[in-house]
């Protein structure tokens, strides 16, 4: 991981990783099946709402307004959480967030924690950081459990094990569950119900024994200090209610001003992510309540590159992302390469625009190019993030970052600007290019150019320039005619 986490250091660039992924027929079959199913469900439930477009517009407006006054809403959130008996911690980057969480766990004297699926904790590499402190984090989301048992990496925001099919999961459970606790039952089949039951039995003892839970957050309401987690399996609800201490790591962009604002997102998120009308489990809590749930609540507010992103007037719109993964499921590139090719915990179209902004374009320079710019992600996004616009913006940044003021490309551009600025120089250059082009031409086409210029001619099939430029022809034949 980099200093800010997010990317897996040592991963090949996107084109290289994509080439390997494209050769994996099984992976492509798994992805096609999974993304097509989710895509169809999303379209059907979104079409049920007459005001779907109005909801999207409202969500976009709420996120924009919140981003404009983010400092104010975060302080309001801190005040409300503290007033309700919770504690708020501020983390500038991944390393600081990991230190805070590890210290909070150590203060309880525990060495094991249960975890709810969370992109923020993946982003900062929390499990690995806790392992270095001798603390074991047990993932309780079924897909995250599959990734953890396989010592794998997640490949999708919502379905981290989307790259695995049922048979692969059955084999993994049979081989690995015993190393982490309750073993898989004898003769386990690849029937989804049997797999879910095996996971349930495996996790039950962890839930009952855990004194500390770690979660992420989908939203936090500034005016009441209420934190929200949405999930499908109920494992999250167990983590949020059984342990004595709850530690939540939340990106600072997840704050929303009021409950009325939350209502908009609770309609958009389930339809866009799992294709459901509402989330099976929506948990909300405000600080601590005596005799009900954890007696200690810590909220870690994570920056990790977000304020830098906020400073970019085009790129800041990605902070509106509610991690629904609709853009992944409609992306023709993601469907063929899968998530690992992006080398980041954030794959797909949102990963291609979020990762370079969180870690800096130099560290993820190939990602803004991992797109056909077809715009399907923009159409699908429930908060109307214009991903193609941000991709084009980041491509320009990558080019700019790579350009050395004395590089051949920069010098050539400077020379071109001078020539194009002067009609006299342009005419002379056209004559020289025409002459040179015809000298180098073979059978009406420009052949191999000398020196470093051959990189240009090797990949192009260009006709030889005409003997006379259009400007010269015009001067000879048309100038002075009415
Ligand atoms: S960018 Fe939009 S579609 Fe993609 S995960 Fe974020 S909210 Fe969902």
Coordinates of C-alpha atoms and ligand atoms in Angstrom, one line a residue:
X1 CA 0.0 0.0 0.0
X2 CA 1.1 3.6 -0.5
X3 CA 1.4 6.1 2.4
X4 CA -2.3 6.8 1.9
X5 CA -3.2 3.2 1.3
X6 CA -5.8 2.9 -1.5
X7 CA -3.4 1.4 -4.1
X8 CA -1.6 -2.0 -3.9
X9 CA 2.0 -1.1 -4.4
X10 CA 3.9 -3.2 -6.9
X11 CA 0.7 -3.8 -9.0
X12 CA 1.3 -3.6 -12.8
X13 CA -0.1 -0.7 -14.7
X14 CA -3.7 -1.0 -15.9
X15 CA -2.9 -2.0 -19.5
X16 CA -0.6 -4.8 -18.4
X17 CA -2.9 -6.1 -15.7
X18 CA -5.9 -5.9 -18.1
X19 CA -4.0 -8.0 -20.6
X20 CA -3.6 -10.8 -18.1
X21 CA -7.2 -10.5 -16.9
X22 CA -8.5 -10.7 -20.4
X23 CA -6.8 -14.0 -20.9
X24 CA -8.7 -15.5 -18.0
X25 CA -11.9 -17.0 -19.5
X26 CA -13.3 -18.1 -16.2
X27 CA -13.0 -14.7 -14.7
X28 CA -14.8 -13.1 -17.7
X29 CA -17.6 -15.6 -17.4
X30 CA -18.0 -15.0 -13.7
X31 CA -18.0 -11.2 -14.2
X32 CA -20.4 -11.2 -17.1
X33 CA -22.9 -13.3 -15.2
X34 CA -22.8 -11.2 -12.1
X35 CA -22.8 -7.8 -13.6
X36 CA -25.6 -8.6 -16.0
X37 CA -27.8 -9.8 -13.2
X38 CA -27.2 -6.8 -11.0
X39 CA -27.6 -4.4 -14.0
X40 CA -31.0 -5.8 -15.0
X41 CA -32.3 -5.6 -11.4
X42 CA -31.1 -2.0 -11.0
X43 CA -32.9 -0.9 -14.2
X44 CA -36.1 -2.6 -13.2
X45 CA -36.4 -1.0 -9.7
X46 CA -35.2 2.4 -10.9
X47 CA -37.9 2.4 -13.5
X48 CA -40.6 1.9 -10.8
X49 CA -40.0 5.4 -9.4
X50 CA -41.6 8.3 -11.3
X51 CA -39.3 10.7 -9.6
X52 CA -36.0 8.8 -10.2
X53 CA -34.4 11.7 -12.1
X54 CA -35.6 14.2 -9.6
X55 CA -34.1 12.1 -6.8
X56 CA -30.7 12.0 -8.7
X57 CA -30.8 15.8 -9.1
X58 CA -31.6 16.3 -5.4
X59 CA -28.8 14.0 -4.4
X60 CA -26.4 15.8 -6.6
X61 CA -27.5 19.2 -5.1
X62 CA -27.2 17.9 -1.5
X63 CA -23.7 16.6 -2.1
X64 CA -22.6 19.8 -3.8
X65 CA -24.0 22.0 -1.0
X66 CA -22.5 19.7 1.7
X67 CA -19.0 19.8 0.0
X68 CA -19.2 23.6 -0.1
X69 CA -19.7 23.8 3.6
X70 CA -17.9 20.6 4.6
X71 CA -15.9 22.1 7.4
X72 CA -19.1 23.5 9.1
X73 CA -21.0 20.2 8.8
X74 CA -18.1 18.1 10.2
X75 CA -17.8 20.3 13.2
X76 CA -21.5 20.1 13.7
X77 CA -21.3 16.3 13.5
X78 CA -18.5 16.2 16.0
X79 CA -20.4 18.3 18.4
X80 CA -23.6 16.2 18.1
X81 CA -21.7 12.8 18.4
X82 CA -19.8 14.1 21.5
X83 CA -23.0 15.4 23.1
X84 CA -24.6 11.9 22.6
X85 CA -21.7 10.2 24.5
X86 CA -19.4 9.3 21.6
X87 CA -15.8 10.3 20.9
X88 CA -14.6 11.8 17.6
X89 CA -11.0 11.4 16.3
X90 CA -9.6 13.2 13.3
X91 CA -7.2 11.3 11.0
X92 CA -5.2 13.1 8.3
X93 CA -4.1 10.0 6.5
X94 CA -4.2 6.2 6.5
X95 CA -1.3 5.8 8.9
X96 CA -2.8 8.1 11.5
X97 CA -6.2 6.4 11.2
X98 CA -4.6 3.0 11.7
X99 CA -2.7 4.3 14.7
X100 CA -5.9 5.7 16.3
X101 CA -7.9 2.5 15.8
X102 CA -5.1 0.2 17.0
X103 CA -4.6 2.4 20.2
X104 CA -8.4 2.3 20.8
X105 CA -8.5 -1.5 20.6
X106 CA -5.4 -1.9 22.7
X107 CA -7.0 0.3 25.4
X108 CA -9.7 -2.4 25.7
X109 CA -7.2 -5.1 26.2
X110 CA -8.7 -7.2 23.3
X111 CA -6.7 -8.9 20.6
X112 CA -9.6 -9.8 18.3
X113 CA -12.2 -7.7 16.6
X114 CA -15.1 -8.3 14.3
X115 CA -15.5 -6.1 11.3
X116 CA -18.3 -4.9 9.1
X117 CA -17.6 -4.6 5.4
X118 CA -16.1 -1.1 4.9
X119 CA -14.4 0.6 2.0
X120 CA -12.7 3.2 4.3
X121 CA -11.0 0.5 6.3
X122 CA -9.9 -1.3 3.2
X123 CA -8.6 2.0 1.8
X124 CA -6.3 2.5 4.8
X125 CA -5.2 -1.2 5.0
X126 CA -6.6 -1.5 8.5
X127 CA -6.5 -5.3 8.8
X128 CA -2.8 -5.4 7.8
X129 CA -1.9 -2.6 10.2
X130 CA -3.8 -4.3 13.1
X131 CA -2.0 -7.6 12.3
X132 CA 1.3 -5.8 12.8
X133 CA 0.1 -4.9 16.3
X134 CA -0.9 -8.5 17.0
X135 CA -4.7 -7.8 16.6
X136 CA -6.8 -10.1 14.4
X137 CA -9.7 -8.6 12.5
X138 CA -12.4 -11.0 11.4
X139 CA -14.4 -10.0 8.4
X140 CA -18.1 -10.8 8.9
X141 CA -19.6 -9.9 5.5
X142 CA -19.9 -13.0 3.4
X143 CA -18.0 -11.7 0.4
X144 CA -15.3 -10.1 2.6
X145 CA -15.0 -13.4 4.4
X146 CA -14.3 -15.2 1.1
X147 CA -11.7 -12.6 0.3
X148 CA -10.1 -12.9 3.7
X149 CA -10.0 -16.7 3.7
X150 CA -8.5 -16.8 0.3
X151 CA -5.9 -14.1 1.2
X152 CA -7.2 -12.5 -1.9
X153 CA -8.0 -8.9 -2.8
X154 CA -11.4 -7.4 -3.3
X155 CA -12.4 -6.8 -6.9
X156 CA -15.7 -5.0 -6.6
X157 CA -17.0 -2.3 -4.2
X158 CA -20.2 -4.1 -3.3
X159 CA -19.4 -7.7 -4.2
X160 CA -15.7 -8.0 -3.3
X161 CA -15.6 -11.7 -4.4
X162 CA -17.4 -11.2 -7.7
X163 CA -14.5 -12.8 -9.4
X164 CA -15.2 -16.2 -7.7
X165 CA -17.9 -18.6 -8.6
X166 CA -19.8 -21.0 -6.2
X167 CA -17.5 -23.9 -6.8
X168 CA -14.4 -21.9 -6.1
X169 CA -16.0 -20.6 -2.9
X170 CA -17.0 -24.1 -1.7
X171 CA -13.4 -25.3 -2.2
X172 CA -12.1 -22.3 -0.3
X173 CA -14.4 -22.8 2.6
X174 CA -13.5 -26.5 2.8
X175 CA -9.8 -25.7 2.8
X176 CA -9.5 -22.6 4.9
X177 CA -12.3 -22.1 7.4
X178 CA -10.7 -24.4 9.9
X179 CA -7.6 -22.2 10.1
X180 CA -9.8 -19.2 11.2
X181 CA -12.2 -20.9 13.6
X182 CA -15.3 -23.2 13.0
X183 CA -14.5 -25.5 10.0
X184 CA -16.8 -26.0 7.0
X185 CA -19.2 -28.9 7.4
X186 CA -18.2 -32.3 5.9
X187 CA -19.5 -32.8 2.3
X188 CA -20.3 -29.0 1.8
X189 CA -21.8 -28.5 -1.7
X190 CA -21.8 -25.3 -3.8
X191 CA -25.5 -24.7 -3.2
X192 CA -25.7 -20.9 -2.1
X193 CA -27.9 -21.8 0.9
X194 CA -25.3 -24.3 2.2
X195 CA -22.5 -21.9 1.6
X196 CA -24.4 -19.1 3.5
X197 CA -25.2 -21.6 6.4
X198 CA -21.5 -22.6 6.6
X199 CA -20.5 -18.9 6.8
X200 CA -23.2 -18.3 9.4
X201 CA -22.0 -21.2 11.7
X202 CA -18.3 -20.1 11.2
X203 CA -19.1 -16.5 12.2
X204 CA -21.6 -17.1 15.1
X205 CA -18.9 -17.8 17.7
X206 CA -17.0 -14.7 16.6
X207 CA -20.0 -12.5 17.1
X208 CA -20.7 -13.9 20.6
X209 CA -17.1 -13.6 21.8
X210 CA -16.3 -10.2 20.3
X211 CA -15.9 -7.2 22.7
X212 CA -14.8 -4.8 19.9
X213 CA -16.3 -4.1 16.5
X214 CA -15.0 -2.0 13.7
X215 CA -17.2 -0.5 11.0
X216 CA -17.3 2.0 8.2
X217 CA -20.3 4.3 7.6
X218 CA -22.5 5.0 4.7
X219 CA -23.7 8.3 6.0
X220 CA -23.6 10.5 9.2
X221 CA -26.2 13.1 9.9
X222 CA -24.6 16.4 11.0
X223 CA -27.4 17.9 13.0
X224 CA -28.1 14.8 15.2
X225 CA -24.8 13.0 15.1
X226 CA -26.5 9.8 13.8
X227 CA -24.3 7.3 11.9
X228 CA -25.8 4.9 9.3
X229 CA -24.7 1.6 8.0
X230 CA -26.7 -0.2 5.3
X231 CA -26.2 -3.9 4.5
X232 CA -27.9 -7.0 3.3
X233 CA -27.0 -9.9 5.5
X234 CA -27.5 -8.7 9.1
X235 CA -23.9 -9.5 10.1
X236 CA -23.3 -5.8 10.4
X237 CA -26.3 -5.4 12.8
X238 CA -24.7 -8.1 15.0
X239 CA -21.4 -6.2 15.0
X240 CA -23.1 -2.9 15.8
X241 CA -25.2 -4.2 18.7
X242 CA -23.3 -7.1 20.5
X243 CA -19.8 -5.8 21.3
X244 CA -19.0 -3.3 24.1
X245 CA -16.9 -1.0 22.0
X246 CA -17.7 0.2 18.5
X247 CA -15.1 2.0 16.3
X248 CA -16.3 3.5 13.1
X249 CA -13.9 4.8 10.4
X250 CA -15.7 7.2 8.0
X251 CA -14.5 9.3 5.1
X252 CA -15.2 13.0 5.8
X253 CA -17.3 13.2 2.6
X254 CA -20.0 10.9 4.1
X255 CA -21.6 13.6 6.2
X256 CA -25.1 14.8 5.2
X257 CA -26.7 17.8 6.8
X258 CA -30.1 16.5 7.9
X259 CA -32.3 13.4 8.1
X260 CA -34.3 14.8 5.1
X261 CA -31.2 14.7 3.1
X262 CA -30.5 11.1 4.3
X263 CA -34.0 10.1 3.0
X264 CA -33.0 10.9 -0.6
X265 CA -29.9 8.6 -0.4
X266 CA -31.7 5.8 1.3
X267 CA -34.0 5.6 -1.8
X268 CA -31.2 5.9 -4.3
X269 CA -28.6 3.6 -2.7
X270 CA -30.3 0.2 -2.5
X271 CA -31.8 0.5 -6.0
X272 CA -28.5 1.5 -7.5
X273 CA -26.3 -1.0 -5.7
X274 CA -28.2 -4.3 -5.2
X275 CA -31.3 -3.5 -7.3
X276 CA -33.5 -3.7 -4.2
X277 CA -36.3 -1.3 -3.2
X278 CA -34.8 -0.9 0.3
X279 CA -31.9 -2.2 2.2
X280 CA -32.7 -5.3 4.2
X281 CA -30.8 -3.9 7.2
X282 CA -30.4 -0.1 7.8
X283 CA -28.8 0.5 11.2
X284 CA -28.6 4.0 12.7
X285 CA -27.2 5.0 16.0
X286 CA -26.5 8.2 17.8
X287 CA -23.6 8.1 20.3
X288 CA -24.3 5.6 23.1
X289 CA -27.5 4.6 24.8
X290 CA -27.3 2.9 28.2
X291 CA -28.4 -0.7 28.2
X292 CA -28.7 -0.8 24.4
X293 CA -25.7 -1.6 22.2
X294 CA -22.0 -0.7 22.7
X295 CA -21.2 1.4 25.7
X296 CA -18.2 3.0 24.0
X297 CA -18.5 4.6 20.5
X298 CA -15.5 6.2 18.6
X299 CA -15.9 7.9 15.3
X300 CA -12.7 8.3 13.3
X301 CA -13.1 11.0 10.6
X302 CA -10.7 10.2 7.8
X303 CA -9.3 12.8 5.3
X304 CA -6.6 10.8 3.4
X305 CA -6.5 13.0 0.3
X306 CA -10.1 14.1 0.4
X307 CA -9.4 17.8 1.2
X308 CA -6.8 17.8 -1.7
X309 CA -9.6 16.4 -3.9
X310 CA -12.0 19.1 -2.7
X311 CA -9.6 21.8 -3.9
X312 CA -9.9 20.6 -7.5
X313 CA -12.9 22.3 -9.0
X314 CA -13.5 19.5 -11.6
X315 CA -12.4 16.5 -9.6
X316 CA -14.2 17.3 -6.4
X317 CA -17.5 15.9 -7.7
X318 CA -16.1 12.3 -7.1
X319 CA -16.5 13.0 -3.3
X320 CA -20.3 12.7 -3.9
X321 CA -19.9 9.0 -4.5
X322 CA -22.1 6.8 -2.3
X323 CA -20.2 3.6 -3.3
X324 CA -23.2 2.0 -4.9
X325 CA -21.1 0.4 -7.6
X326 CA -23.7 1.0 -10.4
X327 CA -20.9 2.4 -12.5
X328 CA -18.9 -0.8 -12.2
X329 CA -21.8 -2.9 -13.3
X330 CA -22.4 -1.0 -16.5
X331 CA -18.8 -0.4 -17.5
X332 CA -17.7 -2.4 -20.5
X333 CA -14.1 -2.2 -19.4
X334 CA -14.7 -3.5 -15.9
X335 CA -16.9 -6.3 -17.2
X336 CA -14.0 -7.6 -19.2
X337 CA -11.0 -6.9 -16.9
X338 CA -12.5 -7.3 -13.4
X339 CA -11.5 -5.2 -10.5
X340 CA -7.9 -6.5 -9.7
X341 CA -6.6 -4.9 -12.9
X342 CA -7.1 -1.4 -11.4
X343 CA -4.6 -2.2 -8.6
X344 CA -6.7 -0.3 -6.1
X345 CA -9.3 -1.0 -3.5
X346 CA -11.5 1.3 -5.7
X347 CA -12.0 -0.5 -9.0
X348 CA -14.1 0.4 -12.1
X349 CA -15.0 3.9 -13.3
X350 CA -15.2 5.4 -9.8
X351 CA -11.7 3.9 -9.0
X352 CA -10.3 5.4 -12.2
X353 CA -11.2 8.9 -11.0
X354 CA -11.0 8.5 -7.2
X355 CA -7.8 6.6 -6.8
X356 CA -5.5 9.1 -8.8
X357 CA -7.0 12.0 -6.8
X358 CA -6.5 10.3 -3.4
X359 CA -2.9 9.2 -4.0
X360 CA -1.8 11.7 -6.7
X361 CA -1.9 11.1 -10.5
X362 CA 1.8 10.0 -10.5
X363 CA 1.0 6.9 -8.5
X364 CA -2.0 5.9 -10.6
X365 CA -1.2 7.4 -14.0
X366 CA -2.7 4.6 -16.1
X367 CA -6.1 4.6 -14.4
X368 CA -7.7 7.8 -16.0
X369 CA -7.1 6.0 -19.4
X370 CA -8.9 2.8 -18.2
X371 CA -12.1 3.8 -20.0
X372 CA -13.6 4.1 -23.4
X373 CA -15.4 7.3 -22.3
X374 CA -18.7 5.8 -23.4
X375 CA -20.6 7.6 -20.6
X376 CA -22.5 4.6 -19.3
X377 CA -21.2 5.3 -15.8
X378 CA -22.5 8.9 -15.9
X379 CA -26.0 7.7 -16.9
X380 CA -26.0 5.1 -14.1
X381 CA -24.6 7.2 -11.3
X382 CA -27.4 8.0 -8.8
X383 CA -25.6 11.2 -7.7
X384 CA -24.8 12.3 -11.3
X385 CA -21.0 12.3 -11.1
X386 CA -19.8 13.2 -14.5
X387 CA -17.1 10.5 -14.6
X388 CA -16.1 11.0 -18.2
X389 CA -15.5 14.7 -17.5
X390 CA -13.2 13.9 -14.6
X391 CA -11.4 11.2 -16.6
X392 CA -10.6 13.7 -19.3
X393 CA -9.5 16.2 -16.7
X394 CA -7.2 13.7 -15.0
X395 CA -5.7 12.6 -18.4
X396 CA -4.6 16.1 -19.0
X397 CA -3.1 16.2 -15.5
X398 CA -1.2 12.9 -16.2
X399 CA 0.2 14.4 -19.4
X400 CA 1.1 17.6 -17.7
X401 CA 2.8 15.7 -14.8
X402 CA 4.9 13.7 -17.2
X403 CA 6.0 16.6 -19.3
X404 CA 9.5 17.8 -18.4
X405 CA 10.1 21.4 -19.6
X406 CA 13.1 20.2 -21.5
X407 CA 11.6 17.0 -22.9
X408 CA 11.6 16.5 -26.7
X409 CA 7.8 16.7 -26.6
X410 CA 7.7 20.0 -24.7
X411 CA 10.4 21.5 -26.9
X412 CA 8.5 20.4 -30.0
X413 CA 5.3 21.9 -28.7
X414 CA 7.1 25.1 -27.9
X415 CA 8.6 25.2 -31.4
X416 CA 5.2 24.4 -33.0
X417 CA 3.6 27.3 -31.0
X418 CA 6.2 29.8 -32.3
X419 CA 5.8 28.6 -35.9
X420 CA 2.0 28.6 -35.8
X421 CA 2.1 32.1 -34.4
X422 CA 3.9 33.5 -37.4
X423 CA 2.5 33.3 -41.0
X424 CA 6.1 33.8 -42.4
X425 CA 7.5 30.9 -40.3
X426 CA 4.5 28.7 -41.0
X427 CA 4.9 29.2 -44.8
X428 CA 8.6 28.3 -44.6
X429 CA 7.9 25.3 -42.4
X430 CA 5.2 24.0 -44.8
X431 CA 7.6 24.2 -47.7
X432 CA 10.3 22.4 -45.7
X433 CA 7.9 19.7 -44.5
X434 CA 6.5 19.3 -48.1
X435 CA 10.0 18.8 -49.5
X436 CA 11.2 16.6 -46.6
X437 CA 8.0 14.5 -46.7
X438 CA 8.4 13.9 -50.5
X439 CA 12.1 13.0 -50.1
X440 CA 11.1 10.4 -47.4
X441 CA 8.0 9.2 -49.2
X442 CA 7.8 5.7 -50.7
X443 CA 4.9 4.9 -53.1
X444 CA 2.9 8.0 -52.0
X445 CA 3.3 7.3 -48.2
X446 CA 5.8 8.7 -45.6
X447 CA 8.3 6.0 -44.8
X448 CA 10.3 5.6 -41.6
X449 CA 11.4 9.0 -40.2
X450 CA 15.0 9.3 -38.9
X451 CA 16.1 9.4 -35.2
X452 CA 13.6 9.6 -32.4
X453 CA 10.9 10.7 -34.9
X454 CA 10.5 7.0 -36.1
X455 CA 8.3 6.4 -33.0
X456 CA 5.7 8.6 -34.8
X457 CA 6.0 7.2 -38.3
X458 CA 6.2 3.5 -37.1
X459 CA 2.6 3.6 -35.9
X460 CA 1.1 5.7 -38.7
X461 CA 0.4 5.3 -42.3
X462 CA 0.5 8.8 -43.6
X463 CA 0.3 10.0 -47.2
X464 CA 3.2 12.1 -48.6
X465 CA 2.5 15.8 -48.4
X466 CA 1.4 17.5 -51.7
X467 CA 4.0 19.5 -53.7
X468 CA 2.0 22.6 -53.0
X469 CA 0.3 23.7 -49.8
X470 CA -3.3 24.9 -49.8
X471 CA -2.2 28.4 -48.9
X472 CA 0.1 28.6 -51.9
X473 CA -2.5 27.2 -54.2
X474 CA -5.0 29.7 -52.9
X475 CA -2.6 32.6 -53.4
X476 CA -2.0 31.5 -57.0
X477 CA -5.5 30.7 -58.0
X478 CA -8.0 32.6 -55.9
X479 CA -6.5 35.6 -54.2
X480 CA -8.1 38.8 -55.5
X481 CA -11.1 37.0 -56.9
X482 CA -14.4 38.3 -55.6
Ligands
LIG1 S1 -19.5 7.0 -8.9 FE1 -21.8 7.0 -8.8 S2 -22.3 5.0 -9.7 FE2 -20.1 4.8 -9.2 S3 -20.1 4.0 -7.2 FE3 -20.1 6.2 -6.9 S4 -22.2 6.8 -6.7 FE4 -22.2 4.7 -7.5

